[in-house]
Amino acid sequence: MTASAATAVASRPQADRPPLVRLRGLTKSYGSMVAVKPLDLDIQSGDFYALLGPSGCGKTTLLRMIGGFTEPTAGTVEIDGVDVTRMGPERRPTNMVFQGYGLFPHMTVRQNIAYGLKLAKLPAAEVETRVKEIIGLVRLEQLAERRPDGLSGGQAQRVALARALVMRPRVLLLDEPLAALDLQLRKAMQEELRRIHRSIGGTFVFVTHDQGEAMALANRIAVMDAGACVQEGGPEEIYGAPRTRFISTFIGEANVLPGRRQGGRVTLEAGGSFADAGADEAVVVVVRPEAMALGGNLPQGAVKLTGRLADSVFLGPYVRYRVELPGGGEIILHSQDFALRHRLAVDDTVEVGWTTDVQRVLADR
Amino acid sequence: MPRNPVVLTLFALPATLIFLLFFLGPFIYFVVMSFWSVSLFRLSRDFTLVNYLDVYREYGYSVAFTFAIALLIAVIATLLAFGFAYLIRFRAGRLGPTLLFVTLITMFGGYLVKIYAWRTILGTTGILNTGLIELGIIDEPVSWLLYNPGAVVATLTHFLLPFAVLPLYGSLRGISDAQLAAARDLGARPLRMLIDIVLPQCQPGILVAFMLTFFIAAGDYVTPRLVGGTATAMAGNFVENQFITALNAPQSSALAVAILAVSAGTVLLLRAVMRRTLAVR
């Protein structure tokens, strides 16, 4: 089985409507250095959208181009059907939560949040109601009269969020929103962000280098590498059907086994072979650790490899095995068969395998 | 840290002694001195207000003139320095540190050197006059460029600029790029951003810059003598005169206390005005 039909494509009910954010041929280069290669992207209204990639992949530049902080070298940004490419951030229907937050230290939490509304010259009564409402939404009632230097990281993060949300942006942009927080707080804030997104039903676009965070928050993910969007889709689709070797290892853990396809049959360097239609070329076979089976659990018709059990670790929900292959490669395997662990010892020769419906065969470029 | 109060007192002693001996002591002595008098070159230690009366009667104009000229210098220097510090912090990019370094260097570049440089620029055979003659704008050198209050303002502003740049740069450095980006994102145009975000956070820097330039300008007596001409007698010149030539320390002390009081009052007023106008609404 090949790339075409692995997992169900994530459902997108509004896909027939015109996108809220439409990027066409958007490019940014600094001299000869290309930060973002010509890129097309559609973001639907209501999406919680992740721009995911390693540092330096151009994701922040892309976000800043959507917000109007960085002028593109070429291409267009359209929001709600309006071409905003030449507009500054103050004129776009977007608001941003900055990395490092950029809270105004000489203003209280309430003044920080009200600042944009006051600039817009809204009547005082409306400013007050909207600020109060948003302070309730992000649960900052107790801290409204404090100044930013008296806040913890998570609280400062919520003020920054409230200050942007109170403007009721068509698109909320978040630049590495949780990067500055410790793990515990990050998990709590993820839940908080999901709750806020649900309760206001807006469109959020965020940048992250953390695939776990992208999975936890987003309903759509654009994976970026070296200034290009290499795959775009729902989290299940990207995890289940990665289009390149880079994506398969960047998103989650994966075993990547090199081999060659010749006359409709793939032969792996580590041994084992299976029928697979396609051109004669070098390929890699990608299998997730949880899709692998070990020892007596091998299903019928599985592709099989033999190796030496190098390690087994009990991790609570599953056991993690590491099997070294004779050619120098290794296989990581997650199994929930806890009884099996007592029948196997390190240094045993074991068989590992998988059925072809859980694998992905990708051209090795 | 030791908790023993005796040990703590001992630790604080050297700093306290230095402060008392070199700062507070002389200052009190000089204020007390201003209420004494001199008769027949002998100090008379009886309390009198005659020195202050003389300040008012004889030097009133000079104190007012000094105040005006120092205010002008401090305002110009602080404004120019703010622009320059803003440039270094937000616009100069990688050139910023170099510009800051150059500023620092000129601060050590000698006070007299700058005065003589301005004499060379403004004098009758100076660069400005020769240049204007070469260009055919004037036929013969003009003499009014030098030896007037304007020359004092130019020279002292030039000299004091780096003193104002450093504290302003210091306070601008505390303002992150994200703050400015956020303000812009929320709809602030450049002028609003300056008034709402930058200036309020710069208040300590502005105050220190203004204070340094104002106090140094108000107390200076070398520049007016060398480039100010006979009409520009600043209070500092009279303090020097009374102290060194007339040997009347009480009179010069009273004059100095008067200048100090006016200067301190000005700075406090500036602080109050800034707090009021830049308060978050």
XYZ file of C-alpha atoms in Angstrom:
646
model
C 0.000 0.000 0.000
C 1.313 3.455 -0.841
C 0.908 7.084 0.103
C -2.505 7.583 -1.412
C -4.930 6.057 1.028
C -3.429 5.452 4.428
C -5.680 7.155 6.976
C -8.943 8.959 6.800
C -8.492 12.600 5.856
C -9.540 14.879 8.712
C -12.996 16.212 8.166
C -13.339 19.910 7.287
C -16.963 20.870 7.197
C -16.443 24.392 5.843
C -13.989 23.425 3.111
C -16.416 24.464 0.386
C -16.566 28.046 1.680
C -13.902 30.554 0.589
C -10.970 30.541 3.008
C -10.640 33.279 5.644
C -6.921 33.631 5.030
C -5.643 33.017 1.538
C -1.914 33.143 0.834
C -0.808 33.037 -2.786
C 2.800 32.801 -3.925
C 3.899 34.385 -0.666
C 7.683 34.759 -0.644
C 10.263 36.374 1.589
C 13.941 36.651 0.851
C 16.676 38.586 2.584
C 19.250 39.254 -0.110
C 20.130 35.850 -1.495
C 18.751 34.042 1.566
C 15.227 32.765 0.956
C 13.295 32.588 4.229
C 9.960 31.575 2.730
C 9.719 30.015 -0.714
C 6.652 30.820 -2.853
C 3.836 29.391 -0.787
C 0.078 28.899 -1.156
C -1.985 28.303 1.951
C -5.669 28.469 2.860
C -6.905 28.875 6.396
C -10.617 28.380 7.017
C -12.700 30.381 9.445
C -12.754 28.634 12.821
C -9.502 26.777 12.252
C -6.969 26.317 15.020
C -4.057 26.252 12.635
C -0.448 25.290 13.410
C 2.622 26.331 11.458
C 4.988 23.600 12.574
C 8.658 23.209 11.806
C 12.202 23.197 13.159
C 13.835 26.521 14.015
C 14.828 28.520 10.958
C 12.219 26.907 8.710
C 10.497 30.246 8.030
C 7.372 29.684 10.111
C 7.722 32.859 12.171
C 8.463 34.914 9.054
C 5.286 33.501 7.535
C 3.243 34.419 10.628
C 4.714 37.935 10.633
C 3.753 38.320 6.977
C 0.162 37.375 7.813
C 0.193 39.928 10.658
C 1.779 42.656 8.538
C 5.033 42.956 10.502
C 7.197 41.677 7.677
C 6.672 42.804 4.124
C 6.690 39.933 1.624
C 9.105 40.004 -1.319
C 6.361 38.663 -3.558
C 2.872 37.202 -3.386
C -0.352 38.238 -1.686
C -2.073 37.938 1.682
C -5.853 38.013 1.538
C -8.003 38.090 4.663
C -11.767 37.798 4.358
C -11.556 38.469 0.656
C -9.571 41.693 1.074
C -6.014 42.007 -0.190
C -4.064 43.254 2.849
C -0.578 42.636 1.461
C 0.401 46.323 1.569
C -1.319 47.138 4.870
C 0.498 47.573 8.165
C -0.526 45.550 11.234
C -2.537 48.473 12.618
C -4.932 48.216 9.655
C -5.308 44.439 9.452
C -8.113 42.490 11.113
C -5.468 40.438 12.902
C -3.938 40.616 16.349
C -0.868 38.913 17.598
C 0.366 37.337 20.811
C 4.100 37.923 20.722
C 6.858 35.677 21.882
C 7.975 37.341 25.116
C 4.457 38.882 25.218
C 5.511 42.568 24.974
C 3.248 43.641 27.829
C 3.442 47.337 28.705
C 5.169 47.398 32.105
C 3.907 50.851 33.097
C 0.276 49.815 32.733
C -1.832 47.534 34.906
C -3.279 44.329 33.498
C -6.576 46.103 32.887
C -4.900 49.076 31.179
C -2.856 46.734 29.004
C -6.009 44.978 27.849
C -7.980 48.196 27.330
C -5.222 49.967 25.372
C -6.256 48.879 21.870
C -9.927 49.657 22.476
C -9.039 53.134 23.750
C -6.944 53.748 20.650
C -9.973 52.778 18.588
C -11.859 55.511 20.505
C -14.628 53.220 21.685
C -17.028 54.680 24.266
C -15.751 54.207 27.818
C -18.712 52.068 28.801
C -18.113 49.636 25.953
C -14.387 49.476 26.701
C -15.234 48.548 30.254
C -17.721 45.816 29.335
C -15.443 44.241 26.754
C -12.410 44.321 29.032
C -14.421 42.829 31.867
C -15.753 40.094 29.627
C -12.311 39.117 28.341
C -10.752 39.263 31.826
C -13.420 36.756 32.861
C -12.690 34.566 29.845
C -8.980 34.273 30.612
C -9.638 34.190 34.388
C -7.611 37.221 35.434
C -10.173 38.844 37.752
C -7.884 38.709 40.785
C -4.944 40.283 38.959
C -6.597 43.084 36.988
C -4.961 45.903 38.947
C -1.476 44.383 39.019
C 1.388 45.418 36.813
C 3.099 42.891 34.529
C 6.228 42.566 36.709
C 4.042 41.060 39.427
C 2.781 38.245 37.196
C 4.017 34.704 36.646
C 4.798 33.428 33.143
C 1.432 31.760 32.707
C -0.425 34.840 33.927
C 1.559 37.148 31.614
C 0.725 34.796 28.762
C -2.980 35.116 29.522
C -2.762 38.914 29.661
C -1.107 38.953 26.237
C -3.845 36.665 24.954
C -6.579 38.855 26.445
C -5.019 42.046 25.067
C -5.161 40.589 21.556
C -8.546 38.852 21.893
C -10.350 41.902 23.242
C -9.851 43.476 19.789
C -12.029 40.668 18.357
C -9.589 39.919 15.535
C -10.758 37.912 12.528
C -7.518 35.978 12.934
C -5.541 35.639 16.146
C -1.836 35.047 15.541
C 0.329 33.420 18.218
C 4.110 33.266 17.981
C 5.420 30.262 19.966
C 2.755 31.004 22.587
C 3.833 28.428 25.145
C 7.587 28.245 24.544
C 8.510 30.247 27.642
C 6.489 28.097 30.047
C 7.574 24.970 31.886
C 6.112 21.610 30.972
C 3.376 21.493 33.644
C 2.157 24.964 32.825
C 2.369 24.288 29.094
C -0.055 21.398 29.418
C -2.451 23.536 31.459
C -2.222 26.426 28.998
C -2.859 24.094 26.068
C -6.120 23.107 27.671
C -6.842 26.765 28.414
C -6.207 27.741 24.779
C -8.494 24.974 23.523
C -11.217 26.102 25.904
C -10.884 29.745 24.815
C -10.868 28.807 21.138
C -13.996 26.722 21.665
C -15.820 29.383 23.629
C -15.194 32.286 21.235
C -15.104 30.235 18.049
C -12.450 32.397 16.412
C -9.648 31.565 14.024
C -6.252 30.993 15.638
C -2.968 30.592 13.776
C 0.084 29.687 15.822
C 3.728 28.946 15.262
C 5.458 26.127 17.102
C 8.494 23.891 16.830
C 6.913 21.372 19.181
C 5.019 18.680 17.272
C 3.261 17.548 20.444
C 1.904 21.046 20.905
C 0.737 21.214 17.289
C -1.030 17.864 17.723
C -2.592 18.909 21.016
C -3.995 22.201 19.779
C -4.491 22.306 16.050
C -7.171 20.916 13.772
C -4.935 21.736 10.777
C -1.168 21.630 10.579
C 1.200 22.980 7.945
C 4.585 21.320 8.344
C 7.390 23.594 7.181
C 10.959 22.785 6.326
C 13.607 25.028 4.774
C 11.150 27.775 3.854
C 8.585 25.515 2.212
C 5.341 23.935 3.333
C 6.034 20.215 2.958
C 2.647 18.908 4.053
C -0.656 20.403 5.066
C -3.528 18.560 6.654
C -5.253 17.385 9.811
C -3.116 15.934 12.628
C -4.265 12.334 11.987
C -3.440 12.653 8.305
C 0.010 14.033 8.946
C 0.790 11.437 11.601
C -0.729 8.545 9.690
C 0.326 9.476 6.177
C 3.501 11.562 6.271
C 4.518 12.538 2.766
C 8.252 12.681 3.297
C 10.884 11.038 5.400
C 11.461 14.404 7.174
C 7.821 14.649 8.248
C 7.667 11.037 9.396
C 10.522 11.550 11.838
C 9.675 15.140 12.793
C 6.103 14.259 13.749
C 6.140 11.502 16.312
C 8.556 8.603 16.393
C 9.080 6.430 13.324
C 11.198 3.568 12.065
C 12.684 4.473 8.696
C 14.017 1.466 6.807
C 15.911 1.951 3.552
C 15.360 -0.431 0.651
C 14.898 -0.716 -3.086
C 11.883 -1.258 -5.314
C 12.582 -3.451 -8.324
C 9.931 -4.910 -10.611
C 7.033 -4.261 -8.234
C 8.768 -5.709 -5.185
C 10.493 -3.841 -2.357
C 13.512 -5.456 -0.728
C 14.768 -3.920 2.503
C 18.478 -3.587 3.270
C 17.797 -5.271 6.605
C 16.163 -8.239 4.863
C 12.477 -8.880 4.260
C 10.524 -8.009 1.176
C 6.974 -7.388 -0.007
C 5.082 -6.608 -3.180
C 4.625 -2.911 -3.919
C 3.660 -1.361 -7.225
C 5.663 1.627 -8.426
C 8.728 2.772 -10.284
C 12.113 1.121 -9.759
C 13.922 3.356 -7.255
C 15.443 3.690 -3.820
C 12.729 3.854 -1.161
C 12.294 4.105 2.590
C 9.641 2.234 4.484
C 8.181 4.110 7.441
C 6.491 2.223 10.270
C 5.339 3.740 13.583
C 6.643 1.949 16.728
C 3.126 1.111 17.902
C 2.324 -0.556 14.553
C 5.183 -3.044 14.927
C 4.783 -6.488 16.468
C 7.303 -8.687 18.200
C 8.006 -12.390 18.639
C 4.935 -14.595 18.816
C 2.602 -11.681 18.106
C 3.527 -11.423 14.436
C 0.360 -11.456 12.335
C -0.173 -13.509 9.222
C 1.597 -12.244 6.130
C 3.752 -9.777 8.067
C 7.023 -8.411 6.725
C 9.594 -9.940 9.059
C 13.066 -8.920 10.221
C 15.375 -10.688 12.634
C 17.562 -8.911 15.149
C 18.970 -8.805 18.663
C 16.837 -7.426 21.509
C 19.016 -4.598 22.851
C 16.738 -3.008 25.419
C 13.266 -3.177 26.911
C 11.750 -0.503 29.134
C 8.425 -0.561 30.928
C 6.859 2.890 30.460
C 3.452 2.414 32.059
C 0.991 2.376 29.193
C 3.336 0.323 27.010
C 6.722 -1.411 26.834
C 9.368 0.110 24.605
C 11.710 -2.347 22.898
C 14.843 -1.596 20.924
C 15.944 -4.243 18.444
C 19.319 -4.015 16.699
C 19.374 -5.277 13.134
C 22.376 -7.121 11.715
C 23.101 -4.403 9.121
C 23.578 -1.752 11.829
C 20.032 -0.333 11.842
C 17.602 -0.586 14.709
C 13.893 -0.798 15.293
C 11.895 0.869 18.035
C 8.756 -0.942 19.011
C 5.951 -0.177 21.443
C 3.921 -3.106 22.726
C 1.101 -3.433 25.192
C 1.614 -7.158 25.608
C 3.071 -6.932 29.111
C 3.321 -10.709 29.566
C 5.656 -10.942 26.588
C 8.251 -8.876 28.395
C 8.864 -11.681 30.919
C 9.433 -14.246 28.216
C 12.123 -12.156 26.517
C 15.607 -11.326 27.749
C 18.070 -8.767 26.443
C 20.422 -10.316 23.827
C 17.748 -12.798 22.677
C 17.389 -13.124 18.960
C 13.876 -11.938 18.105
C 11.642 -11.485 15.119
C 9.927 -8.166 14.498
C 7.386 -7.446 11.825
C 4.437 -5.488 10.566
C 1.668 -5.870 8.048
C 1.882 -3.818 4.889
C -1.292 -1.856 5.668
C 0.437 0.083 8.482
C 3.534 1.027 6.518
C 4.318 3.958 4.241
C 6.619 3.515 1.284
C 8.282 6.785 0.271
C 10.751 7.538 -2.481
C 14.115 8.123 -0.799
C 15.196 11.586 -1.897
C 24.961 37.840 55.803
C 25.714 38.159 59.488
C 22.708 39.040 61.611
C 24.598 40.587 64.501
C 23.668 44.304 64.587
C 27.147 45.287 65.751
C 28.759 43.503 62.794
C 26.220 45.007 60.392
C 26.963 48.495 61.710
C 30.671 47.879 61.255
C 30.074 46.778 57.656
C 28.082 49.906 56.894
C 30.588 52.194 58.599
C 33.094 52.891 55.783
C 30.394 53.856 53.258
C 28.593 55.962 55.830
C 31.820 57.733 56.798
C 32.695 58.513 53.187
C 29.199 59.821 52.569
C 29.248 62.013 55.692
C 32.814 63.208 55.269
C 32.851 63.960 51.567
C 29.249 64.729 50.682
C 26.919 65.624 53.486
C 29.495 67.414 55.696
C 30.842 69.831 53.063
C 27.346 70.523 51.808
C 26.069 71.446 55.275
C 29.189 73.526 55.898
C 28.641 75.391 52.654
C 24.992 76.071 53.419
C 25.890 77.284 56.935
C 28.668 79.405 55.451
C 26.154 81.239 53.273
C 24.615 82.694 56.451
C 27.919 84.068 57.750
C 29.711 87.171 56.587
C 33.160 88.602 56.001
C 34.426 91.883 57.434
C 37.989 93.094 56.994
C 38.936 89.706 55.442
C 37.874 87.911 58.603
C 35.024 85.429 58.782
C 32.285 86.531 61.158
C 30.156 83.632 62.324
C 27.007 85.515 63.137
C 23.788 84.526 61.434
C 22.860 87.008 58.706
C 20.670 87.101 55.602
C 22.690 89.870 53.980
C 24.300 87.518 51.464
C 20.914 86.429 50.176
C 19.753 90.015 50.013
C 22.805 90.751 47.889
C 22.055 87.771 45.662
C 18.634 89.258 45.073
C 19.798 92.877 44.659
C 23.075 92.505 42.801
C 22.980 89.122 41.151
C 19.274 88.707 40.528
C 19.655 89.385 36.831
C 22.633 87.089 36.539
C 20.820 84.225 38.295
C 17.808 84.657 36.013
C 20.057 84.815 32.947
C 21.941 81.693 34.071
C 18.675 79.909 34.690
C 17.370 80.803 31.220
C 20.529 79.805 29.395
C 20.920 76.540 31.359
C 17.272 75.707 30.683
C 17.751 76.336 26.965
C 20.881 74.164 26.884
C 19.246 71.376 28.913
C 16.127 71.342 26.726
C 18.072 71.326 23.444
C 20.579 68.735 24.671
C 17.881 66.438 26.083
C 15.792 66.619 22.900
C 18.763 66.021 20.601
C 20.035 63.249 22.849
C 16.619 61.592 22.908
C 16.542 61.551 19.117
C 20.034 60.163 18.975
C 19.440 57.515 21.654
C 16.191 56.512 19.916
C 18.110 56.122 16.674
C 20.747 53.956 18.342
C 18.180 51.768 20.082
C 15.532 51.290 17.405
C 16.814 52.339 14.005
C 20.565 51.836 13.752
C 20.477 48.023 13.899
C 23.975 46.592 14.051
C 25.483 50.077 13.827
C 23.979 50.946 17.233
C 26.816 49.779 19.504
C 29.352 51.626 17.339
C 27.387 54.875 17.585
C 27.120 54.419 21.338
C 30.850 53.816 21.585
C 31.600 56.983 19.600
C 29.307 58.921 21.947
C 31.191 57.584 24.929
C 34.560 58.484 23.379
C 33.541 62.104 22.763
C 32.588 62.345 26.430
C 36.223 61.774 27.323
C 37.326 64.087 24.546
C 38.203 67.021 26.793
C 36.158 69.978 27.759
C 38.649 72.685 26.798
C 39.285 71.043 23.447
C 35.617 71.499 22.593
C 35.617 75.113 23.716
C 38.625 75.905 21.536
C 37.112 73.950 18.681
C 34.071 76.218 18.811
C 36.330 79.295 18.956
C 37.991 78.002 15.809
C 34.652 77.479 14.144
C 32.989 80.752 15.150
C 35.941 83.202 15.293
C 36.557 86.003 12.793
C 39.248 83.927 11.067
C 37.276 80.779 11.812
C 36.025 78.008 9.564
C 32.515 79.435 9.279
C 33.651 82.933 8.318
C 36.273 81.799 5.799
C 33.785 79.363 4.336
C 31.126 82.049 3.909
C 33.675 84.402 2.320
C 34.863 81.685 -0.065
C 31.280 81.069 -1.091
C 30.809 84.806 -1.647
C 27.924 85.055 0.805
C 29.674 87.658 2.917
C 32.456 90.095 1.963
C 34.245 90.388 5.247
C 34.238 88.263 8.396
C 31.354 88.795 10.815
C 32.318 89.092 14.444
C 28.984 88.463 16.116
C 29.265 84.682 15.823
C 31.550 84.415 18.821
C 31.444 86.080 22.249
C 27.726 85.967 22.846
C 25.224 83.766 24.680
C 24.558 81.813 21.471
C 28.148 80.616 21.373
C 27.832 79.474 25.004
C 24.682 77.513 24.163
C 26.319 75.863 21.150
C 29.488 74.944 23.018
C 27.828 73.629 26.167
C 25.151 71.737 24.249
C 27.865 70.038 22.229
C 29.833 69.211 25.353
C 26.831 67.949 27.329
C 25.176 65.860 24.607
C 26.855 62.550 25.527
C 25.909 63.055 29.193
C 22.295 63.132 28.093
C 22.535 60.301 25.535
C 23.701 57.662 27.997
C 20.859 57.777 30.564
C 18.299 58.060 27.757
C 19.745 55.095 25.921
C 19.709 53.183 29.205
C 16.006 53.677 29.684
C 15.168 53.043 26.009
C 16.961 49.724 26.235
C 14.355 48.517 28.702
C 11.644 48.825 26.050
C 11.409 45.596 24.078
C 10.724 45.389 20.358
C 7.714 43.218 21.189
C 6.173 46.112 23.145
C 6.399 48.416 20.146
C 5.153 45.729 17.780
C 2.234 45.043 20.123
C 1.334 48.736 20.323
C 1.382 48.947 16.539
C -0.682 45.786 16.298
C -3.288 47.341 18.590
C -3.554 50.334 16.278
C -1.027 52.876 17.610
C 0.517 55.228 15.075
C 4.153 56.318 15.630
C 3.351 59.500 17.592
C 0.856 57.705 19.849
C 3.381 54.948 20.429
C 5.949 57.562 21.490
C 3.546 59.235 23.911
C 1.838 56.138 25.321
C 4.590 53.543 25.366
C 8.070 55.031 24.940
C 8.033 58.302 26.910
C 6.333 56.977 30.068
C 9.000 54.314 30.383
C 11.736 56.881 29.683
C 10.848 59.231 32.522
C 13.821 58.363 34.754
C 16.181 58.684 31.775
C 14.732 62.017 30.692
C 14.972 63.334 34.230
C 18.603 62.260 34.666
C 19.570 63.604 31.220
C 17.902 66.916 31.930
C 19.371 67.108 35.426
C 22.932 66.417 34.331
C 22.863 68.933 31.491
C 20.981 71.568 33.455
C 23.152 71.390 36.583
C 26.435 71.357 34.697
C 25.343 74.243 32.445
C 24.049 76.271 35.383
C 27.286 75.874 37.309
C 29.733 76.355 34.452
C 32.014 79.394 34.452
C 34.772 78.439 31.979
C 32.737 78.364 28.791
C 31.098 81.785 29.271
C 34.504 83.333 29.914
C 36.114 81.814 26.822
C 33.307 82.092 24.256
C 30.637 84.190 25.988
C 32.155 87.664 25.776
C 31.723 90.442 28.312
C 27.935 90.552 28.110
C 27.552 86.915 29.114
C 28.362 86.851 32.795
C 26.795 83.745 34.236
C 26.292 83.251 37.962
C 29.181 80.766 38.027
C 31.540 83.577 37.091
C 30.420 85.613 40.080
C 30.741 82.621 42.404
C 34.314 82.205 41.211
C 34.952 85.955 41.516
C 33.647 86.253 45.036
C 35.418 83.149 46.186
C 38.823 83.610 44.588
C 39.250 87.342 43.967
C 37.114 88.974 46.645
C 37.783 86.194 49.161
C 34.130 86.404 50.199
C 33.238 82.744 50.672
C 29.882 83.447 52.408
C 28.683 85.583 49.502
C 29.714 83.025 46.877
C 28.129 80.257 48.957
C 24.848 82.128 49.082
C 24.967 82.592 45.312
C 25.695 78.889 44.803
C 22.891 77.861 47.170
C 20.523 80.133 45.265
C 21.460 78.548 41.908
C 21.142 75.094 43.442
C 17.703 75.881 44.838
C 16.464 77.225 41.511
C 17.890 74.200 39.670
C 16.448 71.678 42.112
C 13.086 73.427 41.897
C 13.172 73.214 38.108
C 13.941 69.494 38.141
C 11.177 68.780 40.654
C 8.765 70.778 38.533
C 9.773 68.856 35.414
C 9.228 65.593 37.252
C 5.770 66.608 38.402
C 4.781 67.815 34.921
C 6.030 64.601 33.309
C 4.206 62.390 35.801
C 1.005 64.263 35.145
C 1.148 64.395 31.347
C 2.449 60.856 30.843
C 0.143 59.165 33.341
C -1.790 56.237 31.868
C -5.398 57.183 31.364
